[in-house]
mmCIF file of C-alpha atoms in Angstrom:
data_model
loop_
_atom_site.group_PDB
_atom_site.id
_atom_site.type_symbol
_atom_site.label_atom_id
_atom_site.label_comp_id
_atom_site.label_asym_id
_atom_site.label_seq_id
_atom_site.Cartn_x
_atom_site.Cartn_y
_atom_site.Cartn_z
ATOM 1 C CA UNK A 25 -62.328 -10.761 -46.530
ATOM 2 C CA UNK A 26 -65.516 -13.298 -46.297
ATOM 3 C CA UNK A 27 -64.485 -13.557 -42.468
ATOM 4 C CA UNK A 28 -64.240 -9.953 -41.660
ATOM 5 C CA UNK A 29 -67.516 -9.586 -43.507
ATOM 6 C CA UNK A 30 -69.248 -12.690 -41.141
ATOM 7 C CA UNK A 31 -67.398 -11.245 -38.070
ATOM 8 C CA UNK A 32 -69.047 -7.182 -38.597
ATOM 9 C CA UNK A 33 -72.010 -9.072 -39.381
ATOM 10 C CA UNK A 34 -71.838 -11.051 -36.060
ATOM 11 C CA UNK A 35 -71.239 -7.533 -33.943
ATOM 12 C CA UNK A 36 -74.213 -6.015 -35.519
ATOM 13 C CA UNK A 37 -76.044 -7.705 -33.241
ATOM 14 C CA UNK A 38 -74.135 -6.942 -29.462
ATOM 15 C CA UNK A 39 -74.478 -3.278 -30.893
ATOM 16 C CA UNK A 40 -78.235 -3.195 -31.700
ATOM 17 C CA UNK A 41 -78.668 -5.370 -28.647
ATOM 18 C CA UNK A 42 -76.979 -2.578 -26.582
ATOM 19 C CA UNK A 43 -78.375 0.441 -27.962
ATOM 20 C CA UNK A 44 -82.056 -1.016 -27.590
ATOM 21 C CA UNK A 45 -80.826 -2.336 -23.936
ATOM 22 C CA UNK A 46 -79.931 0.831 -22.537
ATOM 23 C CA UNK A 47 -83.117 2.889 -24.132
ATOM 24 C CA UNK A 48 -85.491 0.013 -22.837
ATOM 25 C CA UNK A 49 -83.232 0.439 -19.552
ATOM 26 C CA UNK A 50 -83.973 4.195 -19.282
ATOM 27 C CA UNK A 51 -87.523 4.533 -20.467
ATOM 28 C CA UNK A 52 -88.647 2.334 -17.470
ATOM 29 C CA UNK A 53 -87.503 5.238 -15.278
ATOM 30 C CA UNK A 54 -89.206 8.400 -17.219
ATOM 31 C CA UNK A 55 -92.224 9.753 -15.753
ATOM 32 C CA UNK A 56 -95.342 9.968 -16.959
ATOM 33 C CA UNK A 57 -95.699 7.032 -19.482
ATOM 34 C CA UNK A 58 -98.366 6.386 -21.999
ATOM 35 C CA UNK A 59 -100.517 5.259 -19.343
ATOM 36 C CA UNK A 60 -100.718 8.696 -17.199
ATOM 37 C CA UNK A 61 -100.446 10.380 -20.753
ATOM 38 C CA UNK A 62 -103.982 8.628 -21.424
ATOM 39 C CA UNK A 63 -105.248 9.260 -18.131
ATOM 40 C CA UNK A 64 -104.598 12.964 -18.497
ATOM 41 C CA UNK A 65 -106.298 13.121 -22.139
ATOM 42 C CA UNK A 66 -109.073 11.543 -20.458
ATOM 43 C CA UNK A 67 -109.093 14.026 -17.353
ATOM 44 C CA UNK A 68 -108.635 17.042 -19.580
ATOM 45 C CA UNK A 69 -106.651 20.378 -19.642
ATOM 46 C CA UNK A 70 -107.450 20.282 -15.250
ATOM 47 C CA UNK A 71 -105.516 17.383 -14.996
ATOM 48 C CA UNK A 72 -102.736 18.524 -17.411
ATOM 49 C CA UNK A 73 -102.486 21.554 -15.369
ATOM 50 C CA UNK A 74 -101.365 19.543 -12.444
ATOM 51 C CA UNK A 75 -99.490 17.050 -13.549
ATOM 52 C CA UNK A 76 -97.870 20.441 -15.158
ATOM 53 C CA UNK A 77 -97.392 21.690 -12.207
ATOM 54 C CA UNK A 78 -95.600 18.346 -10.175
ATOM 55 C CA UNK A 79 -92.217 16.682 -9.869
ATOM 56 C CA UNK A 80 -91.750 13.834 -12.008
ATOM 57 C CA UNK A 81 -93.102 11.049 -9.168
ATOM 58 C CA UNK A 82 -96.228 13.437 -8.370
ATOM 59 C CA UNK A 83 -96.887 13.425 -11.886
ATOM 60 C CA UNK A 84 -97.474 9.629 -12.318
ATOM 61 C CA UNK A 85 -99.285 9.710 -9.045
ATOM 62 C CA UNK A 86 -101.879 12.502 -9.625
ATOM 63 C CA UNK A 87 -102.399 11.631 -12.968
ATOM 64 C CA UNK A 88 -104.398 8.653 -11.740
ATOM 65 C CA UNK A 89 -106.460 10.402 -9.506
ATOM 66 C CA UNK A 90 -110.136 10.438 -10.103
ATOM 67 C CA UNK A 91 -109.390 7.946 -12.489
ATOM 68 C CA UNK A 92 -111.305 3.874 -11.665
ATOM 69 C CA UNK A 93 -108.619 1.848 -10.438
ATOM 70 C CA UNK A 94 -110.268 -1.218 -12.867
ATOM 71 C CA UNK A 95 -109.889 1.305 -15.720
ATOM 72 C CA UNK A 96 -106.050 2.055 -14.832
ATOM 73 C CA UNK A 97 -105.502 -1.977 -15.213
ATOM 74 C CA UNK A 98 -107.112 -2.179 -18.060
ATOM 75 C CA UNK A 99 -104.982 0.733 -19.622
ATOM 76 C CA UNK A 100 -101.999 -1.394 -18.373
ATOM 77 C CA UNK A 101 -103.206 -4.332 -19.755
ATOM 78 C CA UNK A 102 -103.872 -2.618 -22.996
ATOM 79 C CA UNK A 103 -100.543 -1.264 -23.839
ATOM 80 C CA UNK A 104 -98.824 -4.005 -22.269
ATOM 81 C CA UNK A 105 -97.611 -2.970 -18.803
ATOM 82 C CA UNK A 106 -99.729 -5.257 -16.972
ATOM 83 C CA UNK A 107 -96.555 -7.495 -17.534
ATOM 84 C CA UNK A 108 -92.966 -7.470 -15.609
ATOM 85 C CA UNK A 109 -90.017 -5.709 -17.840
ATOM 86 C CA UNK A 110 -87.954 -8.382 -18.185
ATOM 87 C CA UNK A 111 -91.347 -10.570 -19.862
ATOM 88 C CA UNK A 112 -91.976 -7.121 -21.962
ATOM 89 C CA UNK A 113 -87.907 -6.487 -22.899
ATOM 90 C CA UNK A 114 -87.952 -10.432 -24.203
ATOM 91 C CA UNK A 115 -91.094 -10.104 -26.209
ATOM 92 C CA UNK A 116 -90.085 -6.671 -27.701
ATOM 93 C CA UNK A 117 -86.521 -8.605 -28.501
ATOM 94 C CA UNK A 118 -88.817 -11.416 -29.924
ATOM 95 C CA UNK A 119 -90.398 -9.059 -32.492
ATOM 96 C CA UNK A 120 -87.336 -7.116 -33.785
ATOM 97 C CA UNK A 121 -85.850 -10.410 -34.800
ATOM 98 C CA UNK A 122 -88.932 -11.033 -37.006
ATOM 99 C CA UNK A 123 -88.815 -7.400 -37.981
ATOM 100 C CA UNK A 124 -92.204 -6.775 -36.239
ATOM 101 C CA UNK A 125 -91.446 -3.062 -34.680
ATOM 102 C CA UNK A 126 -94.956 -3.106 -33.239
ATOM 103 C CA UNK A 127 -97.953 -0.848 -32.976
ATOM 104 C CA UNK A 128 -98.170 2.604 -31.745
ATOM 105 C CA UNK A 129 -100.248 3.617 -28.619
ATOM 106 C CA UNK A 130 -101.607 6.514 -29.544
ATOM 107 C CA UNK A 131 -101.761 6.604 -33.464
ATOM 108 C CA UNK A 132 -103.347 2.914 -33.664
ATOM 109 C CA UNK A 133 -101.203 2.133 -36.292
ATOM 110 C CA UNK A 134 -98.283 -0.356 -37.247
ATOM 111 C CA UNK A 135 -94.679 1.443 -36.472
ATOM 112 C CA UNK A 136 -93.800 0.164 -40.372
ATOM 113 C CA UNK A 137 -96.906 2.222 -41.479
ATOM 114 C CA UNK A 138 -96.105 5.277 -39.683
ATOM 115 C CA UNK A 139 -92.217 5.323 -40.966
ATOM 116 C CA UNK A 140 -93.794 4.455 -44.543
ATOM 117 C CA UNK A 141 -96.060 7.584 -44.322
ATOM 118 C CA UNK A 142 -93.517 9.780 -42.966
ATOM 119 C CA UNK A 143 -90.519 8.740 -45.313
ATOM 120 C CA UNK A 144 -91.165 10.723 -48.520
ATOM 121 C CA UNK A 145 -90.306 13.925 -46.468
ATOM 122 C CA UNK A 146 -87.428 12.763 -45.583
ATOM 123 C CA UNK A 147 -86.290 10.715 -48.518
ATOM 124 C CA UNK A 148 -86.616 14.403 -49.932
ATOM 125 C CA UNK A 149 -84.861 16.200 -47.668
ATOM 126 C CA UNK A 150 -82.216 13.692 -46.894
ATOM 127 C CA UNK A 151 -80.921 12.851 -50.585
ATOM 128 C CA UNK A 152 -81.344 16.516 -51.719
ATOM 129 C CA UNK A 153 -79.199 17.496 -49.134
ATOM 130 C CA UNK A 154 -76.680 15.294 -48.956
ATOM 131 C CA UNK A 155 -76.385 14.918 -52.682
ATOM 132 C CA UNK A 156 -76.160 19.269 -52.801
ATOM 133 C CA UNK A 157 -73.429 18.880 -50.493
ATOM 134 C CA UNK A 158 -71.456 16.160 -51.785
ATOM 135 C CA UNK A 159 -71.769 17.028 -55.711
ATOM 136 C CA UNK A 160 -70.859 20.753 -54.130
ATOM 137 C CA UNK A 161 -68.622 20.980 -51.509
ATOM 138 C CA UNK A 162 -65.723 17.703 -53.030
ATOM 139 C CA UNK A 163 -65.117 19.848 -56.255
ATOM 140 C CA UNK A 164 -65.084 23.133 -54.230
ATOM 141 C CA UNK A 165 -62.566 21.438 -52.111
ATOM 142 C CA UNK A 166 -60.526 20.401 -54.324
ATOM 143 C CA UNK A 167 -60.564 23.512 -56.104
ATOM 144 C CA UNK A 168 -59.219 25.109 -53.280
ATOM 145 C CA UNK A 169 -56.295 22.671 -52.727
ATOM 146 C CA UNK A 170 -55.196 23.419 -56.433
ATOM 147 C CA UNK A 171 -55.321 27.336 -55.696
ATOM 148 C CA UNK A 172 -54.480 27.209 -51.960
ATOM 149 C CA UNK A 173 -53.333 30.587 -50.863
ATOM 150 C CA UNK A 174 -54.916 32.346 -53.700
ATOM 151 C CA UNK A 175 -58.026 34.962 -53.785
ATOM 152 C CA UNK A 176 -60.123 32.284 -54.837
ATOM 153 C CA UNK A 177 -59.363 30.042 -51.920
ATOM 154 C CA UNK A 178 -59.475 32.824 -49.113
ATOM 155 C CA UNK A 179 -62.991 34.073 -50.543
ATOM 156 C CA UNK A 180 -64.882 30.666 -50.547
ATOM 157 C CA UNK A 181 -63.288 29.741 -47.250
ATOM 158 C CA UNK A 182 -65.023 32.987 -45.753
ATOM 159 C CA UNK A 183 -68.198 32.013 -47.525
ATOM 160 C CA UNK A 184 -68.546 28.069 -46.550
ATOM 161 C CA UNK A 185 -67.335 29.339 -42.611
ATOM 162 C CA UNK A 186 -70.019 32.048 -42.706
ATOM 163 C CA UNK A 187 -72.563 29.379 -43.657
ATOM 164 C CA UNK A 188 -71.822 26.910 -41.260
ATOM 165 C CA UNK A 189 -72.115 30.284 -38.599
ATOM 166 C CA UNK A 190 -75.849 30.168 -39.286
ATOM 167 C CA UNK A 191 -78.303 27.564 -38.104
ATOM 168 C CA UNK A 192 -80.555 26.211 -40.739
ATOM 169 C CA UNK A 193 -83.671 26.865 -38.105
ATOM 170 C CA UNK A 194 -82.531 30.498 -38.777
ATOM 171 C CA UNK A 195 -81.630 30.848 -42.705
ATOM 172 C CA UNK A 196 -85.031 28.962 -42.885
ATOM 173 C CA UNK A 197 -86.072 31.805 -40.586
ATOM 174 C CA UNK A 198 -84.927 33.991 -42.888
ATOM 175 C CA UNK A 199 -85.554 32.614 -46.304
ATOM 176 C CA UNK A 200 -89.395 32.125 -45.183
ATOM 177 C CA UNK A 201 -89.359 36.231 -44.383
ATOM 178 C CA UNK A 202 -87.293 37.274 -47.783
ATOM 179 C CA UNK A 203 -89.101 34.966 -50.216
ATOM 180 C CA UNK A 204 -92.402 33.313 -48.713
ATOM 181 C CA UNK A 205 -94.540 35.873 -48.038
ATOM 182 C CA UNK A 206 -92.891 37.198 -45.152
ATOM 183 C CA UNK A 207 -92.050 41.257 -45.309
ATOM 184 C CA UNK A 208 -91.026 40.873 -49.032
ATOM 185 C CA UNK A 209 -92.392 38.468 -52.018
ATOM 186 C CA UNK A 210 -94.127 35.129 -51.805
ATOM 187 C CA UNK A 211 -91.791 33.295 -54.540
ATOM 188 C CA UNK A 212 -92.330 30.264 -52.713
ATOM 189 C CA UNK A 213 -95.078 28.232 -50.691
ATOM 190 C CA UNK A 214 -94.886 27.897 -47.069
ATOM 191 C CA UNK A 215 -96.106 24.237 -46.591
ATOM 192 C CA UNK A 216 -96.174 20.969 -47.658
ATOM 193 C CA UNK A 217 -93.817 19.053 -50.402
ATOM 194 C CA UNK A 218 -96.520 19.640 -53.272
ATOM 195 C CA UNK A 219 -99.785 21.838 -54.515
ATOM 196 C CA UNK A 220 -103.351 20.847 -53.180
ATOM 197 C CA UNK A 221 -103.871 20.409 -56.786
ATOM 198 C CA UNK A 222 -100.695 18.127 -57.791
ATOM 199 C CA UNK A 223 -102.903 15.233 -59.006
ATOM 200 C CA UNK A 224 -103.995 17.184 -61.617
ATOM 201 C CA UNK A 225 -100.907 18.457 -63.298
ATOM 202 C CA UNK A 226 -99.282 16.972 -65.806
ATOM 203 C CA UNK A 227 -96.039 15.471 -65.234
ATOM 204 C CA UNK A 228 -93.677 18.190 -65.800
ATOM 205 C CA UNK A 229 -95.794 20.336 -63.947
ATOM 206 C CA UNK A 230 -95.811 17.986 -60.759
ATOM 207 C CA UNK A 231 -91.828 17.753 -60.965
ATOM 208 C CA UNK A 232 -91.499 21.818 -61.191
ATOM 209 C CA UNK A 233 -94.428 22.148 -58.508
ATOM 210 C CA UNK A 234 -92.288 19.433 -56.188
ATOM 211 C CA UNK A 235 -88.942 21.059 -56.876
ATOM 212 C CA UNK A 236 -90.794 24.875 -55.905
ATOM 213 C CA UNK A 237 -91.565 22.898 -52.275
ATOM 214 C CA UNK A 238 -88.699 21.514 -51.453
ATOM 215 C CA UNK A 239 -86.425 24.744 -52.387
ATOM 216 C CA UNK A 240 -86.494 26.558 -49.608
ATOM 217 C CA UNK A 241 -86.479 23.474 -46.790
ATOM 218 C CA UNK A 242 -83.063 21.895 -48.620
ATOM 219 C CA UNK A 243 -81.129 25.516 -48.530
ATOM 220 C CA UNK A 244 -81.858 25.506 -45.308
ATOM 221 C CA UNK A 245 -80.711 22.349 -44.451
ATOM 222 C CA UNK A 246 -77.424 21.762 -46.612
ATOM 223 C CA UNK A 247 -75.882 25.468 -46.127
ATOM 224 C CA UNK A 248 -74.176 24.748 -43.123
ATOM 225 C CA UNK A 249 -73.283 21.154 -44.096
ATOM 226 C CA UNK A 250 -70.446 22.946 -46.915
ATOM 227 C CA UNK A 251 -67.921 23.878 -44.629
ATOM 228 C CA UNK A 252 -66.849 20.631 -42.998
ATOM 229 C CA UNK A 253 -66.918 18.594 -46.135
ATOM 230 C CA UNK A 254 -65.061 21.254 -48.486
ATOM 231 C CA UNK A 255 -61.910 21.902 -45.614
ATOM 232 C CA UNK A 256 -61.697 18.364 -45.157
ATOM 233 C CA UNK A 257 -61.896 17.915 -48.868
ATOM 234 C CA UNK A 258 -59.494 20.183 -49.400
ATOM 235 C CA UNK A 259 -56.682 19.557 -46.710
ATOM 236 C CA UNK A 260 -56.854 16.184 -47.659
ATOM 237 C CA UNK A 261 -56.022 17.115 -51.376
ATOM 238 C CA UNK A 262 -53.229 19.244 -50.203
ATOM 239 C CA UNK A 263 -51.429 16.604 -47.786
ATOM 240 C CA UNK A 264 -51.011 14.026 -50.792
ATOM 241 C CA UNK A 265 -49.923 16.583 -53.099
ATOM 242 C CA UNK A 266 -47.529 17.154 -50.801
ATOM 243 C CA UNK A 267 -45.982 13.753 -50.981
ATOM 244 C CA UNK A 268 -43.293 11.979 -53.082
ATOM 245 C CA UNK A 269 -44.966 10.090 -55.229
ATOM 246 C CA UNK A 270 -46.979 13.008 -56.877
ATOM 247 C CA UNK A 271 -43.450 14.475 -57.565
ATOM 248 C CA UNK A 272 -42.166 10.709 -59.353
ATOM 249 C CA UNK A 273 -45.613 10.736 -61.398
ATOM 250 C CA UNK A 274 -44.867 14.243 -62.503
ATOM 251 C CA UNK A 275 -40.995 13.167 -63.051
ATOM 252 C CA UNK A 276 -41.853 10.699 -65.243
ATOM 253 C CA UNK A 277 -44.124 13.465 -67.624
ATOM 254 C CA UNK A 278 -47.436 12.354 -66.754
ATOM 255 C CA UNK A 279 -49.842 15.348 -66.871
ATOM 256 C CA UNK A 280 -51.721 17.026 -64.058
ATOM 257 C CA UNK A 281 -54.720 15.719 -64.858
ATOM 258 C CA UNK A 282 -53.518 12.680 -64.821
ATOM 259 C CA UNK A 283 -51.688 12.770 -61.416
ATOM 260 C CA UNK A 284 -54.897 15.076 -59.566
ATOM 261 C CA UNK A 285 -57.386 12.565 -60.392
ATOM 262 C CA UNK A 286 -55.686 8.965 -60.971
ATOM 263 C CA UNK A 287 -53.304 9.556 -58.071
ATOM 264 C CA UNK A 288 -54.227 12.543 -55.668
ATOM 265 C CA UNK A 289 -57.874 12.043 -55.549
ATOM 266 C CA UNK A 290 -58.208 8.223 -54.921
ATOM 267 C CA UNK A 291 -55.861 8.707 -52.266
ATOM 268 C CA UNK A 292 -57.445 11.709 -50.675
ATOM 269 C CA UNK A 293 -61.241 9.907 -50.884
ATOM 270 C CA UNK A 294 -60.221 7.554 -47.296
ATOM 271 C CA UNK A 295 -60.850 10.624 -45.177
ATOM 272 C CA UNK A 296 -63.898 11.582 -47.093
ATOM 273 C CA UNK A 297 -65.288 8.606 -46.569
ATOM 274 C CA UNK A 298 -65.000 8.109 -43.021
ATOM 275 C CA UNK A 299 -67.676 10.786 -42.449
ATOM 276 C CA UNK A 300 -69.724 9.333 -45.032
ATOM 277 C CA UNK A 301 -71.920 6.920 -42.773
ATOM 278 C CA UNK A 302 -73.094 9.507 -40.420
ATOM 279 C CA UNK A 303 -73.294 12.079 -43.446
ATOM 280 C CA UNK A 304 -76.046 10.062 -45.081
ATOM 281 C CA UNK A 305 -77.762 8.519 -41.889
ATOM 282 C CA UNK A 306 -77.960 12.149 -40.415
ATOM 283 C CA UNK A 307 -79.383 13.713 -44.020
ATOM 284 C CA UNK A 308 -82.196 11.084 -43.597
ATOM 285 C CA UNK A 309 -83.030 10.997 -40.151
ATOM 286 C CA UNK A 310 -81.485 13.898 -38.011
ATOM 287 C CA UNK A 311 -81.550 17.294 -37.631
ATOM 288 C CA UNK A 312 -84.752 17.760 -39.940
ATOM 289 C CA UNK A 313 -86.872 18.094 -36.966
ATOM 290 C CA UNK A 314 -86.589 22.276 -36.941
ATOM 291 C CA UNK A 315 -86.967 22.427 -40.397
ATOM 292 C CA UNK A 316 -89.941 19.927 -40.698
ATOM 293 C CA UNK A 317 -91.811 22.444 -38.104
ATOM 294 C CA UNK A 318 -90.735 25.846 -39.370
ATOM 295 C CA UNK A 319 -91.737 24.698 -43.220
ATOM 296 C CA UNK A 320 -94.778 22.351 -41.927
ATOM 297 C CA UNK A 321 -93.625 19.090 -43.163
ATOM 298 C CA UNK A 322 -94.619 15.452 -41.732
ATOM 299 C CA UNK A 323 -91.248 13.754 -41.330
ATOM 300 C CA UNK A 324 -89.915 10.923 -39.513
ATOM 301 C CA UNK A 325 -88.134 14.471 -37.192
ATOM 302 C CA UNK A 326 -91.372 15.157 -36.274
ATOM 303 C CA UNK A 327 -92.547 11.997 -35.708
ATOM 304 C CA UNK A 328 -89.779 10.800 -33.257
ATOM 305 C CA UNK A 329 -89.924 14.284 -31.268
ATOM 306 C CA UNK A 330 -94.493 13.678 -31.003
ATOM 307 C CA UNK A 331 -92.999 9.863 -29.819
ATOM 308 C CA UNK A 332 -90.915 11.225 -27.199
ATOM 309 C CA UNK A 333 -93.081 13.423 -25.563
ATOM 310 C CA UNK A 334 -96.124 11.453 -25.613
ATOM 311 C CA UNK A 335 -94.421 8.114 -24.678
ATOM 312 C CA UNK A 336 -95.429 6.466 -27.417
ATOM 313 C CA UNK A 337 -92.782 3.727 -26.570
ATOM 314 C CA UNK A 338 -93.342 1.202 -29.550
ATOM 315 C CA UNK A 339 -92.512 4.151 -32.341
ATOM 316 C CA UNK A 340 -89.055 5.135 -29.975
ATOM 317 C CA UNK A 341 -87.828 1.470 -29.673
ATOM 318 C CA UNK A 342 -88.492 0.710 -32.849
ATOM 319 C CA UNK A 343 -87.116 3.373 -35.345
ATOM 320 C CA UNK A 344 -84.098 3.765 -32.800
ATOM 321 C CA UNK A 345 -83.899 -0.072 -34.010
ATOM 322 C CA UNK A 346 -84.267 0.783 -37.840
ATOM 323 C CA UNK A 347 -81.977 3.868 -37.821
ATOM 324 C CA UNK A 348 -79.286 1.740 -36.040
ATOM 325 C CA UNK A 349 -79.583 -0.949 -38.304
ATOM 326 C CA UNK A 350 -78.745 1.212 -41.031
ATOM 327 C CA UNK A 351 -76.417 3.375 -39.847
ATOM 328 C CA UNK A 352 -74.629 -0.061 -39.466
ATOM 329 C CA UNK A 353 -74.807 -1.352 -42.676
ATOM 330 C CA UNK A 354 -73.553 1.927 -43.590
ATOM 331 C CA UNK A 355 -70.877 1.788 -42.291
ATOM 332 C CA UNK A 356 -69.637 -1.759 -43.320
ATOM 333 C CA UNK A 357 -70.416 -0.615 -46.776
ATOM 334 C CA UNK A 358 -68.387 2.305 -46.597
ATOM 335 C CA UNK A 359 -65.646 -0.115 -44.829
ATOM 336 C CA UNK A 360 -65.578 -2.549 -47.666
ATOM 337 C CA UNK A 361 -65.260 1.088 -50.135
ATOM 338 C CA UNK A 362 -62.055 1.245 -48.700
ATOM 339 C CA UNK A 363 -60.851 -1.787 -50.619
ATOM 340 C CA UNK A 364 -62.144 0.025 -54.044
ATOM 341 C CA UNK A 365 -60.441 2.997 -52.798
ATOM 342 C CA UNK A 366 -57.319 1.728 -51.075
ATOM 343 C CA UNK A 367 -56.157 -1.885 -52.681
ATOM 344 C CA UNK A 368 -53.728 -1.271 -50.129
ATOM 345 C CA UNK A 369 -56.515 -2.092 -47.441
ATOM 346 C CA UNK A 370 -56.506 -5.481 -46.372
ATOM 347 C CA UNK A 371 -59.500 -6.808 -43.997
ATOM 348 C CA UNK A 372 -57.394 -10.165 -43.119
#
C-alpha cells in the first residue's frame, strides 16, 4: 500500500504539470491581456468602445494607440511580459513549487490573500451544501431501495427529478421574488453572509443572523444536487440486496437491520464514493458563481469569473493550481476509503 501511496503521489505532479501547461499554453494566445486591459482603463470608455467594436488581433492593436510606446514597455515590464514565455512559464513553475501563487495585476494583492478573503463564502456555501445533500439524499436513497415500487418511492422520485429540472440561478430567482422582498414578503435579506451590525450581537444572535443569510443561497444551490446522489444511492442499495449473500445472512436468522446496514450498506458505499471527489471540490469551488451574483456574495466564483475577463493571469494560474491540487488529494483520499470500505480492495 506505501508504494501505491508514493506512486499517486509521484503522478500528482505530471497532472498539475499538465493542467497548468496547457492553460499557460492557451492564455498566450487570448487577446487583449492585462496589458491592453490597462491601456484601455487608461484611455477610457472611447477606447473600450473600440476595442469593443474589433476582432480579437485589432483589439490588442488599437488598444495601444495613443498610448507612449516607453509607457507600453514599462507596462510590460511591470507585469512581467517584457520577458520570453518560456523564461516566464519556468519562473511561474519556480513559484508553485515554493507555494508562491503570486500577485495579482489589478487588485495589488498576494493571490493567497485574495483566496483567504474570498473563502468564507464559499467555505459556507460549499459545506452547507454538500453536507444538506449528503446527510439528505443517502438516507432518502436508501429509503427508497427498501420500499422500491411503493407510493413512497414513486412520489420522492418525482420530487428529487423535478428539482434537478430547475437551475439553482432560477429557484434563487424565485426564492429572492417569494421571500426577499420581491412581489411577496421580505423573510429574508438579499445580500451579504451577515447583518451590518453582526459585531454587535451576541453570540447566539450572530449564529441565527448567519444562518438567516445563508438560507436562501444554500436552497438554491443543493436542490438540484438530490437527484443524482439519492438514484444512485438507491440503485446501488437495490443491486446488493439483490445478491446471494444477503439471502445466506438472512438464512442464517440475522435481522434486517443487521443485514441493511452491516452488509448492504458497506457494500453499496463504493459507488457513492466515486462521485465523492468532484462532489466536494465542486460544492467549494464551482458552480457558485450565479448564485454569488444573484444573492451579492464575494466568493472565490466571482473572483475567478472578474480574473478571466480582466486577464488577471496570476489569480487564473494560480487557483487553477490550488483547486487541482485538491481535487487530487481528494481523490487519493477517497481511493485509500475504499480499503475502509472494501477490505476486499487491494492497492498492491
Amino acid at each position: 500500500m506505501w508504494s501505491y501511496l508514493l506512486k499517486r503521489l509521484l503522478l500528482m505532479i505530471p497532472t498539475l504539470l499538465g493542467v497548468l501547461t496547457i492553460t499557460f499554453v492557451v492564455i498566450q494566445f487570448v487577446p487583449g491581456g492585462p496589458v491592453e486591459q490597462l491601456i484601455m482603463q487608461l484611455r477610457g470608455g472611447a477606447a473600450a468602445g473600440e476595442a469593443g467594436g474589433a476582432g480579437g488581433g485589432a483589439m490588442a492593436y488599437r488598444g495601444r494607440q495613443g498610448v507612449d510606446a516607453k509607457q507600453v514597455e514599462e507596462f510590460k515590464q511591470l507585469y512581467g511580459f517584457d520577458k520570453p514565455a518560456p523564461v516566464r512559464y519556468v519562473q511561474m513553475l519556480g513559484q508553485f513549487a515554493r507555494f508562491d501563487l503570486g500577485k495579482s495585476f489589478f487588485h495589488n494583492k498576494p493571490v493567497w490573500q485574495l483566496i483567504k478573503e474570498k473563502l468564507p463564502v464559499s467555505i459556507s456555501l460549499g459545506l452547507w451544501s454538500f453536507f444538506l445533500t449528503y446527510l439528505i439524499s443517502v438516507p432518502l436513497g436508501i429509503a427508497k431501495a427498501v420500499r422500491a415500487g411503493s407510493r413512497f418511492d414513486t412520489a420522492t422520485t418525482f420530487l428529487v427529478l423535478l428539482g434537478n429540472a430547475i437551475p439553482g440561478f432560477v429557484l434563487g430567482v424565485l426564492l429572492l421574488v417569494l421571500f426577499g422582498g420581491g412581489s411577496f414578503v421580505q423573510w429574508f435579506p438579499l445580500r451579504g453572509l451577515t447583518s451590518a451590525n453582526w459585531e454587535t450581537l451576541s453570540w447566539g444572535a450572530r449564529i441565527m443572523d448567519y444562518l438567516w443569510h445563508i438560507c436562501l443561497p444554500v436552497i438554491s444551490m443543493t436542490l438540484g444536487s438530490f437527484a443524482v446522489i439519492t438514484l444512485m444511492t438507491k440503485n446501488s442499495m437495490l443491486e446488493e440486496i439483490r445478491k446471494q449473500y444477503v439471502l445466506t445472512a438472512r438464512a442464517k436468522g440475522l435481522d434486517e437491520h443487521t443485514v441493511l446496514w452491516r452488509h448492504v450498506f458497506r457494500n453499496a458505499l463504493m459507488p457513492i464514493m466515486t462521485g465523492f471527489p468532484a462532489a466536494f471540490v465542486g460544492a467549494f469551488f464551482g458552480g457558485s458563481l450565479l448564485i454569488e451574483t444573484l444573492f451579492s456574495l464575494d466568493g472565490l466564483g466571482l473572483l475567478s469569473y472578474e480574473s478571466v475577463m480582466r486577464r488577471d493571469y496570476p489569480v487564473v494560474l494560480g487557483s487553477l493550481f490550488l483547486f487541482t491540487l485538491i481535487g487530487l488529494v481528494t481523490t487519493l483520499i477517497r481511493d485509500l476509503a475504499y480499503l475502509w470500505v472494501d477490505p476486499r480492495v487491494k492497492y498492491d
